[in-house]
GROMACS .gro file of N, CA, C and O in nm:
model
  492
    1GLN      N    1   0.973   2.349  -1.807
    1GLN     CA    2   0.900   2.251  -1.752
    1GLN      C    3   0.865   2.264  -1.634
    1GLN      O    4   0.883   2.351  -1.519
    2PRO      N    5   0.806   2.144  -1.544
    2PRO     CA    6   0.678   2.201  -1.466
    2PRO      C    7   0.759   2.128  -1.359
    2PRO      O    8   0.885   2.046  -1.341
    3GLN      N    9   0.736   2.158  -1.263
    3GLN     CA   10   0.797   2.169  -1.104
    3GLN      C   11   0.669   2.078  -1.025
    3GLN      O   12   0.565   2.149  -1.054
    4VAL      N   13   0.713   1.996  -0.934
    4VAL     CA   14   0.603   1.966  -0.861
    4VAL      C   15   0.681   1.932  -0.701
    4VAL      O   16   0.772   1.953  -0.682
    5VAL      N   17   0.581   1.978  -0.617
    5VAL     CA   18   0.581   2.033  -0.443
    5VAL      C   19   0.486   1.923  -0.416
    5VAL      O   20   0.365   1.916  -0.393
    6GLU      N   21   0.552   1.841  -0.354
    6GLU     CA   22   0.461   1.749  -0.224
    6GLU      C   23   0.467   1.797  -0.075
    6GLU      O   24   0.552   1.909  -0.035
    7SER      N   25   0.356   1.777  -0.026
    7SER     CA   26   0.317   1.784   0.096
    7SER      C   27   0.220   1.720   0.130
    7SER      O   28   0.177   1.589   0.080
    8GLY      N   29   0.196   1.742   0.270
    8GLY     CA   30   0.148   1.593   0.369
    8GLY      C   31   0.172   1.529   0.443
    8GLY      O   32   0.116   1.424   0.525
    9GLY      N   33   0.328   1.465   0.429
    9GLY     CA   34   0.378   1.398   0.515
    9GLY      C   35   0.406   1.423   0.649
    9GLY      O   36   0.374   1.550   0.727
   10GLY      N   37   0.459   1.318   0.743
   10GLY     CA   38   0.420   1.371   0.882
   10GLY      C   39   0.432   1.207   0.941
   10GLY      O   40   0.509   1.126   0.874
   11GLU      N   41   0.448   1.197   1.052
   11GLU     CA   42   0.430   1.113   1.174
   11GLU      C   43   0.301   1.081   1.168
   11GLU      O   44   0.189   1.129   1.224
   12VAL      N   45   0.254   0.889   1.152
   12VAL     CA   46   0.123   0.877   1.225
   12VAL      C   47   0.149   0.737   1.276
   12VAL      O   48   0.292   0.716   1.278
   13GLN      N   49   0.059   0.687   1.316
   13GLN     CA   50   0.065   0.554   1.429
   13GLN      C   51   0.004   0.416   1.290
   13GLN      O   52  -0.041   0.479   1.203
   14THR      N   53   0.067   0.326   1.331
   14THR     CA   54   0.012   0.193   1.258
   14THR      C   55  -0.126   0.229   1.246
   14THR      O   56  -0.196   0.220   1.359
   15GLY      N   57  -0.196   0.185   1.121
   15GLY     CA   58  -0.321   0.159   1.158
   15GLY      C   59  -0.388   0.329   1.123
   15GLY      O   60  -0.491   0.322   1.055
   16GLY      N   61  -0.341   0.426   1.077
   16GLY     CA   62  -0.372   0.559   1.085
   16GLY      C   63  -0.359   0.543   0.937
   16GLY      O   64  -0.346   0.478   0.838
   17SER      N   65  -0.381   0.692   0.868
   17SER     CA   66  -0.419   0.743   0.731
   17SER      C   67  -0.343   0.859   0.687
   17SER      O   68  -0.349   0.950   0.823
   18LEU      N   69  -0.304   0.900   0.600
   18LEU     CA   70  -0.294   1.012   0.574
   18LEU      C   71  -0.238   1.048   0.452
   18LEU      O   72  -0.264   0.980   0.347
   19ARG      N   73  -0.297   1.174   0.427
   19ARG     CA   74  -0.299   1.227   0.281
   19ARG      C   75  -0.209   1.316   0.242
   19ARG      O   76  -0.198   1.420   0.264
   20LEU      N   77  -0.082   1.257   0.098
   20LEU     CA   78  -0.014   1.340   0.000
   20LEU      C   79  -0.067   1.430  -0.078
   20LEU      O   80  -0.158   1.342  -0.137
   21SER      N   81  -0.029   1.542  -0.063
   21SER     CA   82  -0.024   1.629  -0.217
   21SER      C   83   0.080   1.628  -0.299
   21SER      O   84   0.186   1.671  -0.278
   22CYS      N   85   0.039   1.698  -0.408
   22CYS     CA   86   0.145   1.749  -0.511
   22CYS      C   87   0.103   1.815  -0.612
   22CYS      O   88   0.023   1.793  -0.692
   23VAL      N   89   0.134   1.955  -0.566
   23VAL     CA   90   0.116   2.058  -0.655
   23VAL      C   91   0.219   2.088  -0.762
   23VAL      O   92   0.324   2.052  -0.751
   24GLY      N   93   0.167   2.105  -0.939
   24GLY     CA   94   0.258   2.129  -1.012
   24GLY      C   95   0.224   2.273  -1.083
   24GLY      O   96   0.144   2.289  -1.035
   25SER      N   97   0.347   2.297  -1.084
   25SER     CA   98   0.345   2.446  -1.109
   25SER      C   99   0.296   2.481  -1.277
   25SER      O  100   0.313   2.572  -1.322
   26THR      N  101   0.323   2.406  -1.366
   26THR     CA  102   0.303   2.414  -1.529
   26THR      C  103   0.170   2.440  -1.564
   26THR      O  104   0.074   2.376  -1.508
   27ARG      N  105   0.139   2.529  -1.657
   27ARG     CA  106  -0.023   2.544  -1.717
   27ARG      C  107  -0.082   2.429  -1.776
   27ARG      O  108  -0.169   2.426  -1.839
   28SER      N  109   0.003   2.338  -1.829
   28SER     CA  110  -0.020   2.213  -1.871
   28SER      C  111  -0.007   2.109  -1.788
   28SER      O  112   0.035   1.990  -1.870
   29PHE      N  113  -0.067   2.092  -1.659
   29PHE     CA  114  -0.031   1.998  -1.581
   29PHE      C  115  -0.153   1.853  -1.642
   29PHE      O  116  -0.120   1.796  -1.623
   30SER      N  117  -0.265   1.927  -1.681
   30SER     CA  118  -0.326   1.821  -1.718
   30SER      C  119  -0.289   1.717  -1.863
   30SER      O  120  -0.335   1.622  -1.899
   31GLU      N  121  -0.166   1.740  -1.912
   31GLU     CA  122  -0.137   1.696  -1.995
   31GLU      C  123   0.008   1.582  -1.949
   31GLU      O  124   0.037   1.520  -2.009
   32PHE      N  125   0.030   1.619  -1.825
   32PHE     CA  126   0.119   1.479  -1.739
   32PHE      C  127   0.055   1.425  -1.656
   32PHE      O  128  -0.048   1.462  -1.615
   33ALA      N  129   0.076   1.275  -1.715
   33ALA     CA  130   0.076   1.182  -1.612
   33ALA      C  131   0.154   1.198  -1.483
   33ALA      O  132   0.272   1.239  -1.473
   34MET      N  133   0.110   1.156  -1.431
   34MET     CA  134   0.164   1.194  -1.264
   34MET      C  135   0.183   1.052  -1.170
   34MET      O  136   0.086   0.946  -1.148
   35ALA      N  137   0.281   1.060  -1.122
   35ALA     CA  138   0.287   0.953  -1.010
   35ALA      C  139   0.346   0.924  -0.860
   35ALA      O  140   0.367   1.042  -0.876
   36TRP      N  141   0.300   0.896  -0.796
   36TRP     CA  142   0.384   0.888  -0.623
   36TRP      C  143   0.480   0.776  -0.644
   36TRP      O  144   0.481   0.648  -0.679
   37PHE      N  145   0.623   0.804  -0.567
   37PHE     CA  146   0.698   0.673  -0.543
   37PHE      C  147   0.772   0.711  -0.423
   37PHE      O  148   0.741   0.771  -0.385
   38ARG      N  149   0.813   0.623  -0.358
   38ARG     CA  150   0.894   0.604  -0.217
   38ARG      C  151   1.005   0.521  -0.264
   38ARG      O  152   1.036   0.424  -0.244
   39GLN      N  153   1.094   0.579  -0.122
   39GLN     CA  154   1.239   0.499  -0.095
   39GLN      C  155   1.214   0.511   0.055
   39GLN      O  156   1.251   0.622   0.122
   40ALA      N  157   1.260   0.392   0.138
   40ALA     CA  158   1.268   0.350   0.223
   40ALA      C  159   1.402   0.383   0.269
   40ALA      O  160   1.526   0.370   0.193
   41PRO      N  161   1.494   0.406   0.389
   41PRO     CA  162   1.613   0.403   0.412
   41PRO      C  163   1.689   0.260   0.316
   41PRO      O  164   1.631   0.119   0.391
   42GLY      N  165   1.806   0.241   0.247
   42GLY     CA  166   1.861   0.148   0.258
   42GLY      C  167   1.797   0.082   0.099
   42GLY      O  168   1.853  -0.051   0.109
   43LYS      N  169   1.644   0.159   0.076
   43LYS     CA  170   1.604   0.064  -0.004
   43LYS      C  171   1.586   0.082  -0.107
   43LYS      O  172   1.645   0.227  -0.139
   44GLU      N  173   1.581   0.082  -0.248
   44GLU     CA  174   1.568   0.136  -0.368
   44GLU      C  175   1.445   0.230  -0.369
   44GLU      O  176   1.339   0.155  -0.306
   45ARG      N  177   1.436   0.298  -0.487
   45ARG     CA  178   1.303   0.382  -0.475
   45ARG      C  179   1.183   0.292  -0.593
   45ARG      O  180   1.256   0.251  -0.637
   46GLU      N  181   1.088   0.282  -0.521
   46GLU     CA  182   0.957   0.176  -0.553
   46GLU      C  183   0.814   0.245  -0.627
   46GLU      O  184   0.852   0.353  -0.517
   47PHE      N  185   0.762   0.215  -0.712
   47PHE     CA  186   0.650   0.222  -0.741
   47PHE      C  187   0.523   0.249  -0.622
   47PHE      O  188   0.516   0.141  -0.576
   48VAL      N  189   0.458   0.323  -0.659
   48VAL     CA  190   0.353   0.303  -0.527
   48VAL      C  191   0.209   0.354  -0.631
   48VAL      O  192   0.110   0.256  -0.594
   49ALA      N  193   0.209   0.444  -0.708
   49ALA     CA  194   0.085   0.514  -0.769
   49ALA      C  195   0.070   0.573  -0.899
   49ALA      O  196   0.165   0.677  -0.860
   50ALA      N  197   0.028   0.554  -0.987
   50ALA     CA  198   0.028   0.658  -1.119
   50ALA      C  199  -0.113   0.695  -1.159
   50ALA      O  200  -0.229   0.578  -1.100
   51ILE      N  201  -0.141   0.764  -1.229
   51ILE     CA  202  -0.285   0.832  -1.296
   51ILE      C  203  -0.264   0.945  -1.420
   51ILE      O  204  -0.172   0.945  -1.447
   52ASN      N  205  -0.338   0.873  -1.452
   52ASN     CA  206  -0.323   0.918  -1.660
   52ASN      C  207  -0.393   1.087  -1.622
   52ASN      O  208  -0.410   1.170  -1.516
   53TRP      N  209  -0.391   1.153  -1.735
   53TRP     CA  210  -0.383   1.250  -1.747
   53TRP      C  211  -0.528   1.323  -1.698
   53TRP      O  212  -0.529   1.408  -1.656
   54ASP      N  213  -0.595   1.265  -1.693
   54ASP     CA  214  -0.772   1.283  -1.672
   54ASP      C  215  -0.821   1.191  -1.584
   54ASP      O  216  -0.935   1.243  -1.547
   55GLY      N  217  -0.789   1.122  -1.517
   55GLY     CA  218  -0.778   1.067  -1.377
   55GLY      C  219  -0.849   0.926  -1.397
   55GLY      O  220  -0.921   0.881  -1.324
   56SER      N  221  -0.921   0.927  -1.532
   56SER     CA  222  -0.960   0.779  -1.546
   56SER      C  223  -0.929   0.655  -1.579
   56SER      O  224  -1.034   0.563  -1.533
   57TYR      N  225  -0.796   0.637  -1.535
   57TYR     CA  226  -0.715   0.517  -1.521
   57TYR      C  227  -0.615   0.576  -1.434
   57TYR      O  228  -0.517   0.649  -1.468
   58SER      N  229  -0.595   0.492  -1.351
   58SER     CA  230  -0.469   0.442  -1.236
   58SER      C  231  -0.365   0.337  -1.227
   58SER      O  232  -0.466   0.218  -1.255
   59SER      N  233  -0.328   0.333  -1.170
   59SER     CA  234  -0.184   0.251  -1.201
   59SER      C  235  -0.186   0.176  -1.022
   59SER      O  236  -0.108   0.308  -1.009
   60TYR      N  237  -0.128   0.065  -0.927
   60TYR     CA  238  -0.096   0.078  -0.805
   60TYR      C  239   0.015  -0.056  -0.838
   60TYR      O  240   0.017  -0.149  -0.845
   61GLY      N  241   0.073   0.016  -0.730
   61GLY     CA  242   0.215  -0.089  -0.701
   61GLY      C  243   0.177  -0.189  -0.577
   61GLY      O  244   0.101  -0.157  -0.528
   62ASP      N  245   0.205  -0.290  -0.619
   62ASP     CA  246   0.209  -0.387  -0.469
   62ASP      C  247   0.221  -0.374  -0.376
   62ASP      O  248   0.174  -0.455  -0.280
   63SER      N  249   0.325  -0.282  -0.338
   63SER     CA  250   0.287  -0.179  -0.146
   63SER      C  251   0.213  -0.155  -0.081
   63SER      O  252   0.221  -0.150   0.044
   64MET      N  253   0.123  -0.078  -0.164
   64MET     CA  254  -0.012  -0.002  -0.080
   64MET      C  255  -0.131  -0.048  -0.196
   64MET      O  256  -0.230   0.028  -0.186
   65LYS      N  257  -0.105  -0.106  -0.233
   65LYS     CA  258  -0.269  -0.193  -0.373
   65LYS      C  259  -0.336  -0.219  -0.269
   65LYS      O  260  -0.344  -0.283  -0.128
   66GLY      N  261  -0.459  -0.134  -0.250
   66GLY     CA  262  -0.548  -0.193  -0.172
   66GLY      C  263  -0.585  -0.105   0.025
   66GLY      O  264  -0.675  -0.092   0.020
   67ARG      N  265  -0.475  -0.030  -0.001
   67ARG     CA  266  -0.477   0.064   0.066
   67ARG      C  267  -0.418   0.209   0.090
   67ARG      O  268  -0.436   0.308   0.142
   68SER      N  269  -0.414   0.259  -0.063
   68SER     CA  270  -0.400   0.363  -0.143
   68SER      C  271  -0.487   0.400  -0.212
   68SER      O  272  -0.543   0.339  -0.309
   69SER      N  273  -0.508   0.529  -0.279
   69SER     CA  274  -0.580   0.607  -0.366
   69SER      C  275  -0.546   0.700  -0.417
   69SER      O  276  -0.502   0.788  -0.337
   70ILE      N  277  -0.512   0.728  -0.550
   70ILE     CA  278  -0.481   0.817  -0.610
   70ILE      C  279  -0.553   0.903  -0.704
   70ILE      O  280  -0.698   0.833  -0.758
   71SER      N  281  -0.562   1.047  -0.675
   71SER     CA  282  -0.644   1.069  -0.748
   71SER      C  283  -0.593   1.257  -0.811
   71SER      O  284  -0.470   1.248  -0.764
   72ARG      N  285  -0.671   1.300  -0.879
   72ARG     CA  286  -0.616   1.428  -0.951
   72ARG      C  287  -0.696   1.509  -0.957
   72ARG      O  288  -0.860   1.486  -0.938
   73GLU      N  289  -0.670   1.630  -0.970
   73GLU     CA  290  -0.811   1.783  -0.959
   73GLU      C  291  -0.693   1.855  -1.071
   73GLU      O  292  -0.624   1.940  -1.059
   74ASN      N  293  -0.729   1.865  -1.224
   74ASN     CA  294  -0.619   1.919  -1.298
   74ASN      C  295  -0.649   2.135  -1.324
   74ASN      O  296  -0.581   2.167  -1.313
   75PHE      N  297  -0.805   2.157  -1.256
   75PHE     CA  298  -0.822   2.274  -1.263
   75PHE      C  299  -0.723   2.341  -1.121
   75PHE      O  300  -0.702   2.449  -1.081
   76LYS      N  301  -0.692   2.234  -1.020
   76LYS     CA  302  -0.638   2.333  -0.914
   76LYS      C  303  -0.467   2.248  -0.952
   76LYS      O  304  -0.335   2.243  -0.823
   77ASN      N  305  -0.448   2.195  -0.993
   77ASN     CA  306  -0.316   2.133  -1.052
   77ASN      C  307  -0.210   2.048  -0.912
   77ASN      O  308  -0.128   2.040  -0.888
   78THR      N  309  -0.289   1.985  -0.900
   78THR     CA  310  -0.276   1.895  -0.755
   78THR      C  311  -0.306   1.671  -0.782
   78THR      O  312  -0.430   1.680  -0.841
   79VAL      N  313  -0.208   1.695  -0.783
   79VAL     CA  314  -0.261   1.524  -0.714
   79VAL      C  315  -0.229   1.473  -0.609
   79VAL      O  316  -0.147   1.525  -0.548
   80TRP      N  317  -0.345   1.357  -0.547
   80TRP     CA  318  -0.327   1.349  -0.420
   80TRP      C  319  -0.309   1.191  -0.388
   80TRP      O  320  -0.347   1.074  -0.516
   81LEU      N  321  -0.245   1.112  -0.320
   81LEU     CA  322  -0.222   1.035  -0.276
   81LEU      C  323  -0.255   0.978  -0.131
   81LEU      O  324  -0.241   1.049  -0.040
   82GLN      N  325  -0.382   0.902  -0.115
   82GLN     CA  326  -0.448   0.877   0.005
   82GLN      C  327  -0.421   0.780   0.051
   82GLN      O  328  -0.428   0.625  -0.044
   83MET      N  329  -0.358   0.724   0.173
   83MET     CA  330  -0.301   0.635   0.192
   83MET      C  331  -0.372   0.574   0.379
   83MET      O  332  -0.376   0.666   0.404
   84ASN      N  333  -0.395   0.450   0.374
   84ASN     CA  334  -0.494   0.405   0.468
   84ASN      C  335  -0.448   0.283   0.541
   84ASN      O  336  -0.359   0.240   0.468
   85SER      N  337  -0.456   0.251   0.634
   85SER     CA  338  -0.403   0.115   0.731
   85SER      C  339  -0.266   0.104   0.714
   85SER      O  340  -0.169  -0.003   0.697
   86LEU      N  341  -0.158   0.268   0.757
   86LEU     CA  342  -0.050   0.233   0.719
   86LEU      C  343   0.027   0.202   0.842
   86LEU      O  344   0.005   0.116   0.900
   87LYS      N  345   0.142   0.100   0.799
   87LYS     CA  346   0.245   0.022   0.867
   87LYS      C  347   0.364   0.075   0.908
   87LYS      O  348   0.426   0.192   0.766
   88THR      N  349   0.422  -0.001   0.954
   88THR     CA  350   0.551   0.085   1.015
   88THR      C  351   0.654   0.027   0.874
   88THR      O  352   0.724   0.142   0.810
   89GLU      N  353   0.667  -0.077   0.795
   89GLU     CA  354   0.719  -0.043   0.692
   89GLU      C  355   0.686   0.050   0.583
   89GLU      O  356   0.740   0.037   0.456
   90ASP      N  357   0.571   0.149   0.570
   90ASP     CA  358   0.556   0.244   0.467
   90ASP      C  359   0.633   0.335   0.475
   90ASP      O  360   0.628   0.448   0.440
   91THR      N  361   0.713   0.347   0.634
   91THR     CA  362   0.759   0.459   0.627
   91THR      C  363   0.902   0.507   0.528
   91THR      O  364   0.921   0.404   0.449
   92ALA      N  365   0.864   0.636   0.480
   92ALA     CA  366   0.935   0.637   0.382
   92ALA      C  367   0.979   0.760   0.346
   92ALA      O  368   0.876   0.874   0.383
   93VAL      N  369   1.038   0.822   0.212
   93VAL     CA  370   1.037   0.960   0.174
   93VAL      C  371   0.965   0.934   0.036
   93VAL      O  372   0.968   0.779  -0.042
   94TYR      N  373   0.824   1.001   0.011
   94TYR     CA  374   0.722   0.985  -0.085
   94TYR      C  375   0.725   1.066  -0.163
   94TYR      O  376   0.785   1.219  -0.130
   95TYR      N  377   0.773   1.019  -0.323
   95TYR     CA  378   0.808   1.173  -0.418
   95TYR      C  379   0.692   1.164  -0.498
   95TYR      O  380   0.634   1.044  -0.559
   96CYS      N  381   0.648   1.251  -0.556
   96CYS     CA  382   0.542   1.302  -0.681
   96CYS      C  383   0.620   1.317  -0.768
   96CYS      O  384   0.776   1.345  -0.765
   97ALA      N  385   0.618   1.296  -0.911
   97ALA     CA  386   0.692   1.261  -1.027
   97ALA      C  387   0.591   1.284  -1.160
   97ALA      O  388   0.522   1.259  -1.147
   98ALA      N  389   0.610   1.315  -1.255
   98ALA     CA  390   0.583   1.388  -1.365
   98ALA      C  391   0.630   1.336  -1.499
   98ALA      O  392   0.749   1.368  -1.505
   99ARG      N  393   0.540   1.277  -1.562
   99ARG     CA  394   0.565   1.248  -1.751
   99ARG      C  395   0.497   1.300  -1.806
   99ARG      O  396   0.359   1.282  -1.805
  100PHE      N  397   0.515   1.350  -1.986
  100PHE     CA  398   0.433   1.365  -2.052
  100PHE      C  399   0.354   1.243  -2.134
  100PHE      O  400   0.476   1.168  -2.120
  101GLY      N  401   0.236   1.294  -2.144
  101GLY     CA  402   0.188   1.083  -2.210
  101GLY      C  403   0.179   0.990  -2.126
  101GLY      O  404   0.061   1.032  -2.013
  102ALA      N  405   0.140   0.905  -2.137
  102ALA     CA  406   0.113   0.810  -2.089
  102ALA      C  407   0.178   0.752  -1.951
  102ALA      O  408   0.250   0.842  -1.909
  103ILE      N  409   0.053   0.705  -1.831
  103ILE     CA  410   0.122   0.647  -1.722
  103ILE      C  411   0.212   0.550  -1.763
  103ILE      O  412   0.214   0.421  -1.803
  104LYS      N  413   0.345   0.524  -1.644
  104LYS     CA  414   0.448   0.408  -1.641
  104LYS      C  415   0.477   0.386  -1.508
  104LYS      O  416   0.421   0.496  -1.387
  105GLU      N  417   0.518   0.269  -1.487
  105GLU     CA  418   0.551   0.230  -1.333
  105GLU      C  419   0.691   0.255  -1.352
  105GLU      O  420   0.756   0.215  -1.205
  106LYS      N  421   0.744   0.262  -1.429
  106LYS     CA  422   0.959   0.293  -1.376
  106LYS      C  423   0.973   0.427  -1.329
  106LYS      O  424   0.934   0.497  -1.397
  107ILE      N  425   1.073   0.424  -1.235
  107ILE     CA  426   1.124   0.534  -1.187
  107ILE      C  427   1.191   0.615  -1.365
  107ILE      O  428   1.178   0.770  -1.344
  108THR      N  429   1.259   0.577  -1.424
  108THR     CA  430   1.331   0.633  -1.544
  108THR      C  431   1.189   0.698  -1.652
  108THR      O  432   1.290   0.715  -1.783
  109GLU      N  433   1.079   0.660  -1.608
  109GLU     CA  434   0.985   0.707  -1.774
  109GLU      C  435   0.985   0.845  -1.680
  109GLU      O  436   0.891   0.909  -1.745
  110TYR      N  437   0.994   0.881  -1.559
  110TYR     CA  438   0.944   1.062  -1.547
  110TYR      C  439   1.033   1.099  -1.522
  110TYR      O  440   1.160   1.071  -1.517
  111ASP      N  441   1.025   1.206  -1.620
  111ASP     CA  442   1.143   1.342  -1.594
  111ASP      C  443   1.133   1.437  -1.490
  111ASP      O  444   1.295   1.542  -1.504
  112PHE      N  445   1.042   1.513  -1.417
  112PHE     CA  446   1.007   1.545  -1.378
  112PHE      C  447   0.992   1.500  -1.162
  112PHE      O  448   0.874   1.427  -1.165
  113TRP      N  449   1.066   1.564  -1.083
  113TRP     CA  450   1.050   1.487  -0.940
  113TRP      C  451   1.059   1.585  -0.831
  113TRP      O  452   1.095   1.737  -0.865
  114GLY      N  453   0.968   1.580  -0.787
  114GLY     CA  454   0.937   1.681  -0.670
  114GLY      C  455   1.104   1.660  -0.546
  114GLY      O  456   1.141   1.560  -0.561
  115ARG      N  457   1.109   1.733  -0.455
  115ARG     CA  458   1.205   1.691  -0.313
  115ARG      C  459   1.179   1.597  -0.207
  115ARG      O  460   1.267   1.521  -0.134
  116GLY      N  461   1.019   1.495  -0.243
  116GLY     CA  462   0.991   1.457  -0.140
  116GLY      C  463   0.955   1.502  -0.016
  116GLY      O  464   0.943   1.628   0.038
  117THR      N  465   0.839   1.401   0.002
  117THR     CA  466   0.804   1.429   0.165
  117THR      C  467   0.790   1.281   0.302
  117THR      O  468   0.772   1.176   0.251
  118GLN      N  469   0.832   1.367   0.436
  118GLN     CA  470   0.887   1.234   0.487
  118GLN      C  471   0.735   1.208   0.546
  118GLN      O  472   0.663   1.263   0.582
  119VAL      N  473   0.739   1.050   0.510
  119VAL     CA  474   0.605   0.964   0.614
  119VAL      C  475   0.664   0.885   0.699
  119VAL      O  476   0.757   0.796   0.671
  120THR      N  477   0.683   0.879   0.841
  120THR     CA  478   0.686   0.797   0.940
  120THR      C  479   0.573   0.721   1.026
  120THR      O  480   0.523   0.831   1.042
  121VAL      N  481   0.580   0.587   1.010
  121VAL     CA  482   0.492   0.500   1.095
  121VAL      C  483   0.510   0.432   1.194
  121VAL      O  484   0.638   0.344   1.164
  122SER      N  485   0.522   0.500   1.291
  122SER     CA  486   0.521   0.437   1.391
  122SER      C  487   0.453   0.335   1.504
  122SER      O  488   0.337   0.349   1.496
  123SER      N  489   0.461   0.238   1.531
  123SER     CA  490   0.431   0.126   1.634
  123SER      C  491   0.381   0.178   1.763
  123SER      O  492   0.417   0.277   1.832
   0.00000   0.00000   0.00000
């Protein structure tokens, strides 16, 4: 079973950028679709972005569409989420998730989760 570990969170001012990283432990990393979700205090976890096994297809949730970009490098077992033009409402814990097969946008479709990395956007 793969393990995924997020990093790159922190505090940034409104309008700034952050790049989150997620490293997977499995040798079969390229067989997994990868995704980012986020959960703000008092809110449900929501879909941010997902990418298929070879990076040729990606999907974005409404919350950060146009302000984020997901990418991956399989030989590094790493997926990134580049976030730009950050807003205070982007403050949340960001989670990396993996599933075998095609990308999905529902939380329940992902089997493997990291512990999350905190992103705080201040005005």
